[in-house]
mmCIF file of C-alpha atoms in Angstrom:
data_model
loop_
_atom_site.group_PDB
_atom_site.id
_atom_site.type_symbol
_atom_site.label_atom_id
_atom_site.label_comp_id
_atom_site.label_asym_id
_atom_site.label_seq_id
_atom_site.Cartn_x
_atom_site.Cartn_y
_atom_site.Cartn_z
ATOM 1 C CA MET A 295 76.031 86.170 130.078
ATOM 2 C CA SER A 296 75.143 90.055 130.861
ATOM 3 C CA ASP A 297 76.187 92.874 128.669
ATOM 4 C CA ASP A 298 78.026 93.528 131.500
ATOM 5 C CA GLU A 299 79.753 90.695 131.878
ATOM 6 C CA SER A 300 80.713 90.265 128.553
ATOM 7 C CA TYR A 301 82.291 93.742 128.386
ATOM 8 C CA GLU A 302 84.015 93.321 131.537
ATOM 9 C CA ALA A 303 85.502 89.493 129.382
ATOM 10 C CA VAL A 304 86.588 91.219 126.343
ATOM 11 C CA THR A 305 88.094 94.496 128.520
ATOM 12 C CA ALA A 306 89.625 91.431 130.519
ATOM 13 C CA GLN A 307 90.958 90.289 127.133
ATOM 14 C CA GLN A 308 92.238 93.277 125.477
ATOM 15 C CA ARG A 309 94.363 94.258 128.984
ATOM 16 C CA ARG A 310 95.835 90.536 128.623
ATOM 17 C CA THR A 311 96.524 90.840 125.290
ATOM 18 C CA LEU A 312 98.793 94.205 125.374
ATOM 19 C CA TRP A 313 100.148 93.331 128.697
ATOM 20 C CA ILE A 314 101.883 90.280 126.362
ATOM 21 C CA VAL A 315 102.618 92.193 123.415
ATOM 22 C CA LEU A 316 104.101 95.155 125.266
ATOM 23 C CA GLY A 317 106.173 92.802 126.933
ATOM 24 C CA LEU A 318 107.222 91.167 123.491
ATOM 25 C CA ASN A 319 107.555 94.330 122.277
ATOM 26 C CA LEU A 320 110.132 95.404 125.019
ATOM 27 C CA LEU A 321 112.510 92.301 124.114
ATOM 28 C CA LEU A 322 112.893 93.151 121.158
ATOM 29 C CA VAL A 323 114.045 96.944 122.008
ATOM 30 C CA VAL A 324 116.650 95.740 124.187
ATOM 31 C CA VAL A 325 118.188 92.559 121.380
ATOM 32 C CA MET A 326 117.450 94.923 118.319
ATOM 33 C CA GLY A 327 119.253 97.711 120.241
ATOM 34 C CA GLY A 328 122.027 95.789 121.509
ATOM 35 C CA ALA A 329 122.206 93.942 118.433
ATOM 36 C CA GLY A 330 122.201 97.334 116.053
ATOM 37 C CA VAL A 331 124.412 98.870 118.328
ATOM 38 C CA TRP A 332 126.832 95.607 117.738
ATOM 39 C CA SER A 333 126.821 95.292 114.280
ATOM 40 C CA ASP A 334 126.718 99.193 113.693
ATOM 41 C CA SER A 335 123.365 98.946 111.809
ATOM 42 C CA SER A 336 121.297 102.003 110.950
ATOM 43 C CA ALA A 337 118.281 98.921 109.911
ATOM 44 C CA LEU A 338 118.209 97.415 113.522
ATOM 45 C CA ILE A 339 118.560 100.708 115.308
ATOM 46 C CA ALA A 340 115.253 101.785 114.100
ATOM 47 C CA ASN A 341 113.945 98.908 114.484
ATOM 48 C CA ALA A 342 114.586 99.064 117.479
ATOM 49 C CA LEU A 343 113.052 102.974 117.944
ATOM 50 C CA ASP A 344 110.018 101.303 116.642
ATOM 51 C CA ASN A 345 109.808 98.857 118.786
ATOM 52 C CA ALA A 346 110.502 101.253 121.565
ATOM 53 C CA SER A 347 107.779 103.690 120.067
ATOM 54 C CA ASP A 348 105.312 100.912 120.291
ATOM 55 C CA ALA A 349 106.126 99.787 123.894
ATOM 56 C CA GLY A 350 104.653 103.289 124.429
ATOM 57 C CA VAL A 351 101.495 102.894 121.963
ATOM 58 C CA TYR A 352 100.842 99.060 124.123
ATOM 59 C CA ALA A 353 100.903 101.671 127.506
ATOM 60 C CA LEU A 354 98.676 104.126 126.087
ATOM 61 C CA SER A 355 96.229 101.453 124.579
ATOM 62 C CA LEU A 356 96.189 99.272 128.200
ATOM 63 C CA PHE A 357 96.516 102.763 129.646
ATOM 64 C CA ALA A 358 92.877 103.199 127.502
ATOM 65 C CA VAL A 359 91.321 99.346 127.380
ATOM 66 C CA GLY A 360 87.489 100.050 129.622
ATOM 67 C CA ARG A 361 87.538 104.277 129.380
ATOM 68 C CA SER A 362 86.027 106.570 127.546
ATOM 69 C CA LEU A 363 85.353 106.610 123.126
ATOM 70 C CA ASN A 364 87.267 110.099 123.749
ATOM 71 C CA TRP A 365 89.976 108.201 126.004
ATOM 72 C CA LYS A 366 90.431 106.073 123.231
ATOM 73 C CA ARG A 367 90.668 108.239 120.194
ATOM 74 C CA GLY A 368 93.608 110.471 122.402
ATOM 75 C CA ALA A 369 95.417 107.180 122.990
ATOM 76 C CA ALA A 370 95.153 106.055 119.586
ATOM 77 C CA GLY A 371 95.802 110.025 118.623
ATOM 78 C CA ALA A 372 98.893 110.342 120.715
ATOM 79 C CA SER A 373 100.511 106.882 119.415
ATOM 80 C CA GLY A 374 100.356 108.450 115.817
ATOM 81 C CA VAL A 375 101.810 111.760 116.701
ATOM 82 C CA LEU A 376 104.921 108.856 118.540
ATOM 83 C CA LEU A 377 104.768 107.363 115.487
ATOM 84 C CA ILE A 378 105.785 109.934 113.624
ATOM 85 C CA LEU A 379 108.371 111.995 115.110
ATOM 86 C CA PHE A 380 110.018 108.515 115.809
ATOM 87 C CA GLY A 381 110.125 107.799 111.844
ATOM 88 C CA LEU A 382 111.651 111.573 111.828
ATOM 89 C CA GLY A 383 114.263 110.950 114.326
ATOM 90 C CA VAL A 384 115.938 107.579 112.071
ATOM 91 C CA VAL A 385 115.269 109.427 108.898
ATOM 92 C CA ALA A 386 118.120 112.293 110.913
ATOM 93 C CA ASP A 387 119.743 109.151 111.882
ATOM 94 C CA THR A 388 120.694 107.329 109.101
ATOM 95 C CA VAL A 389 121.417 110.960 107.029
ATOM 96 C CA ARG A 390 123.744 111.125 109.611
ATOM 97 C CA ARG A 391 125.297 107.463 109.539
ATOM 98 C CA PHE A 392 125.795 108.275 105.424
ATOM 99 C CA LEU A 393 127.934 111.315 106.033
ATOM 100 C CA THR A 394 129.990 109.864 109.031
ATOM 101 C CA GLY A 395 130.028 106.290 107.277
ATOM 102 C CA SER A 396 129.013 102.949 108.791
ATOM 103 C CA GLU A 397 129.832 98.964 108.870
ATOM 104 C CA PRO A 398 126.877 96.845 109.127
ATOM 105 C CA ILE A 399 127.301 92.760 109.611
ATOM 106 C CA GLY A 400 124.622 91.278 107.621
ATOM 107 C CA ALA A 401 124.996 88.199 108.815
ATOM 108 C CA THR A 402 123.646 90.104 112.901
ATOM 109 C CA MET A 403 121.359 91.607 110.644
ATOM 110 C CA MET A 404 119.640 88.571 109.864
ATOM 111 C CA ILE A 405 119.712 86.638 112.368
ATOM 112 C CA VAL A 406 117.888 89.246 113.989
ATOM 113 C CA ALA A 407 115.634 90.077 111.690
ATOM 114 C CA LEU A 408 113.942 86.513 111.632
ATOM 115 C CA PHE A 409 113.467 86.373 115.352
ATOM 116 C CA ALA A 410 112.454 89.935 115.244
ATOM 117 C CA GLY A 411 110.175 88.629 112.486
ATOM 118 C CA ALA A 412 108.732 86.191 114.481
ATOM 119 C CA ILE A 413 108.447 88.230 117.820
ATOM 120 C CA ASN A 414 105.912 90.645 115.490
ATOM 121 C CA LEU A 415 104.669 87.909 113.907
ATOM 122 C CA LEU A 416 103.083 86.522 117.363
ATOM 123 C CA CYS A 417 101.863 90.015 117.869
ATOM 124 C CA VAL A 418 100.196 90.589 114.989
ATOM 125 C CA TRP A 419 97.859 86.903 115.294
ATOM 126 C CA LEU A 420 97.459 87.692 119.538
ATOM 127 C CA LEU A 421 96.178 91.665 118.750
ATOM 128 C CA GLY A 422 93.982 89.396 115.981
ATOM 129 C CA ARG A 423 91.874 87.685 117.858
ATOM 130 C CA LEU A 424 90.193 90.296 119.904
ATOM 131 C CA LYS A 425 87.100 91.069 119.976
ATOM 132 C CA LYS A 426 85.314 94.690 119.273
ATOM 133 C CA LYS A 427 88.959 96.383 118.373
ATOM 134 C CA GLU A 428 88.527 100.274 118.993
ATOM 135 C CA VAL A 429 90.541 102.687 117.714
ATOM 136 C CA HIS A 430 93.676 102.669 120.382
ATOM 137 C CA LEU A 431 93.563 98.060 119.540
ATOM 138 C CA ARG A 432 93.348 98.826 115.597
ATOM 139 C CA ALA A 433 96.488 101.664 115.887
ATOM 140 C CA ALA A 434 98.288 98.862 118.436
ATOM 141 C CA GLU A 435 97.673 96.562 115.618
ATOM 142 C CA THR A 436 98.927 98.462 112.753
ATOM 143 C CA PHE A 437 102.196 99.478 114.505
ATOM 144 C CA SER A 438 103.293 95.203 114.880
ATOM 145 C CA PHE A 439 102.159 94.825 111.108
ATOM 146 C CA ASN A 440 104.498 98.039 110.085
ATOM 147 C CA ASP A 441 107.263 95.962 112.207
ATOM 148 C CA PHE A 442 106.756 92.676 110.841
ATOM 149 C CA ILE A 443 107.301 94.078 107.034
ATOM 150 C CA SER A 444 109.676 96.082 108.093
ATOM 151 C CA ASN A 445 111.791 92.999 109.625
ATOM 152 C CA GLY A 446 111.807 91.509 106.290
ATOM 153 C CA GLY A 447 113.450 95.052 105.109
ATOM 154 C CA VAL A 448 116.173 94.423 107.114
ATOM 155 C CA LEU A 449 116.359 90.657 106.894
ATOM 156 C CA VAL A 450 116.876 91.090 102.284
ATOM 157 C CA ALA A 451 119.345 94.448 103.638
ATOM 158 C CA GLY A 452 121.346 92.309 105.600
ATOM 159 C CA GLY A 453 121.409 89.355 103.149
ATOM 160 C CA LEU A 454 122.430 92.710 100.205
ATOM 161 C CA VAL A 455 125.123 93.563 102.371
ATOM 162 C CA ILE A 456 126.822 90.492 102.855
ATOM 163 C CA TRP A 457 126.267 89.769 98.829
ATOM 164 C CA LEU A 458 127.639 93.171 97.856
ATOM 165 C CA GLY A 459 129.945 94.250 100.244
ATOM 166 C CA GLN A 460 127.840 97.359 100.614
ATOM 167 C CA ARG A 461 126.516 99.531 103.699
ATOM 168 C CA TRP A 462 124.066 100.960 101.361
ATOM 169 C CA PRO A 463 121.245 98.595 101.615
ATOM 170 C CA ASP A 464 121.615 98.838 105.383
ATOM 171 C CA LEU A 465 121.036 103.105 105.164
ATOM 172 C CA VAL A 466 117.805 102.894 102.548
ATOM 173 C CA VAL A 467 116.008 100.052 104.746
ATOM 174 C CA GLY A 468 116.650 102.235 107.940
ATOM 175 C CA LEU A 469 115.016 105.081 105.621
ATOM 176 C CA LEU A 470 112.621 102.702 104.507
ATOM 177 C CA VAL A 471 111.103 101.554 107.777
ATOM 178 C CA ALA A 472 111.062 105.532 108.855
ATOM 179 C CA LEU A 473 108.979 106.148 105.897
ATOM 180 C CA VAL A 474 106.818 102.763 106.886
ATOM 181 C CA ALA A 475 106.286 104.348 110.302
ATOM 182 C CA ILE A 476 105.434 108.292 109.219
ATOM 183 C CA LYS A 477 102.896 106.967 107.348
ATOM 184 C CA GLY A 478 101.238 104.592 109.631
ATOM 185 C CA GLY A 479 101.294 107.334 111.995
ATOM 186 C CA ILE A 480 99.295 109.342 109.511
ATOM 187 C CA ASP A 481 97.200 107.018 109.561
ATOM 188 C CA ILE A 482 96.887 106.243 113.019
ATOM 189 C CA ILE A 483 95.643 110.034 113.476
ATOM 190 C CA GLY A 484 93.173 109.377 110.231
ATOM 191 C CA ASP A 485 91.442 106.603 111.799
ATOM 192 C CA ALA A 486 90.843 108.244 115.010
ATOM 193 C CA ARG A 487 89.774 111.291 113.567
ATOM 194 C CA ARG A 488 87.176 109.271 110.882
ATOM 195 C CA THR A 489 86.015 107.513 114.456
ATOM 196 C CA LYS A 490 85.395 110.874 115.762
ATOM 197 C CA ASP A 491 83.424 111.378 113.021
ATOM 198 C CA GLU A 492 81.461 108.288 113.175
ATOM 199 C CA ASP A 493 79.847 109.505 116.695
#
């Protein structure tokens, strides 16, 4: 196989994987967003918004596949900024819910978290199988891994909401999801800058 043919094969695999991961994240936006509104859960709504920003990142990554390194760095940098903005938005929503009150349903939180965790684990596995992971693909993998961690937090929060009969675990996890997102965004931007320095 020539270098051109090998490059085309890798690019095709990247595109195919990103389309699958994008579709799975859009599914999670609908499921988690609907469940979050229905169950009055800050943590689920935070995760749904996180997946919505992820979908934007995967779309940017798809756009960058096969393009120059500058495009890929730009896609990764934009992804990092999106993630930080999402995190700040979730912090604001969690503070609003703390002040105005909420009544999360723990069982719904746990069921949806298990479903979302399985989907995000599949995304991490799919992205991990890619060859030649460039900066925009590393950003996509960071997003999926962060989501998987967040799902575990929602699962624990749902159990605590049921056990304690209190709403604070939901608010704490919503805030933690936001902080994980902000840290992930900073890491992605740093990775994009280091890639530029190495070029």
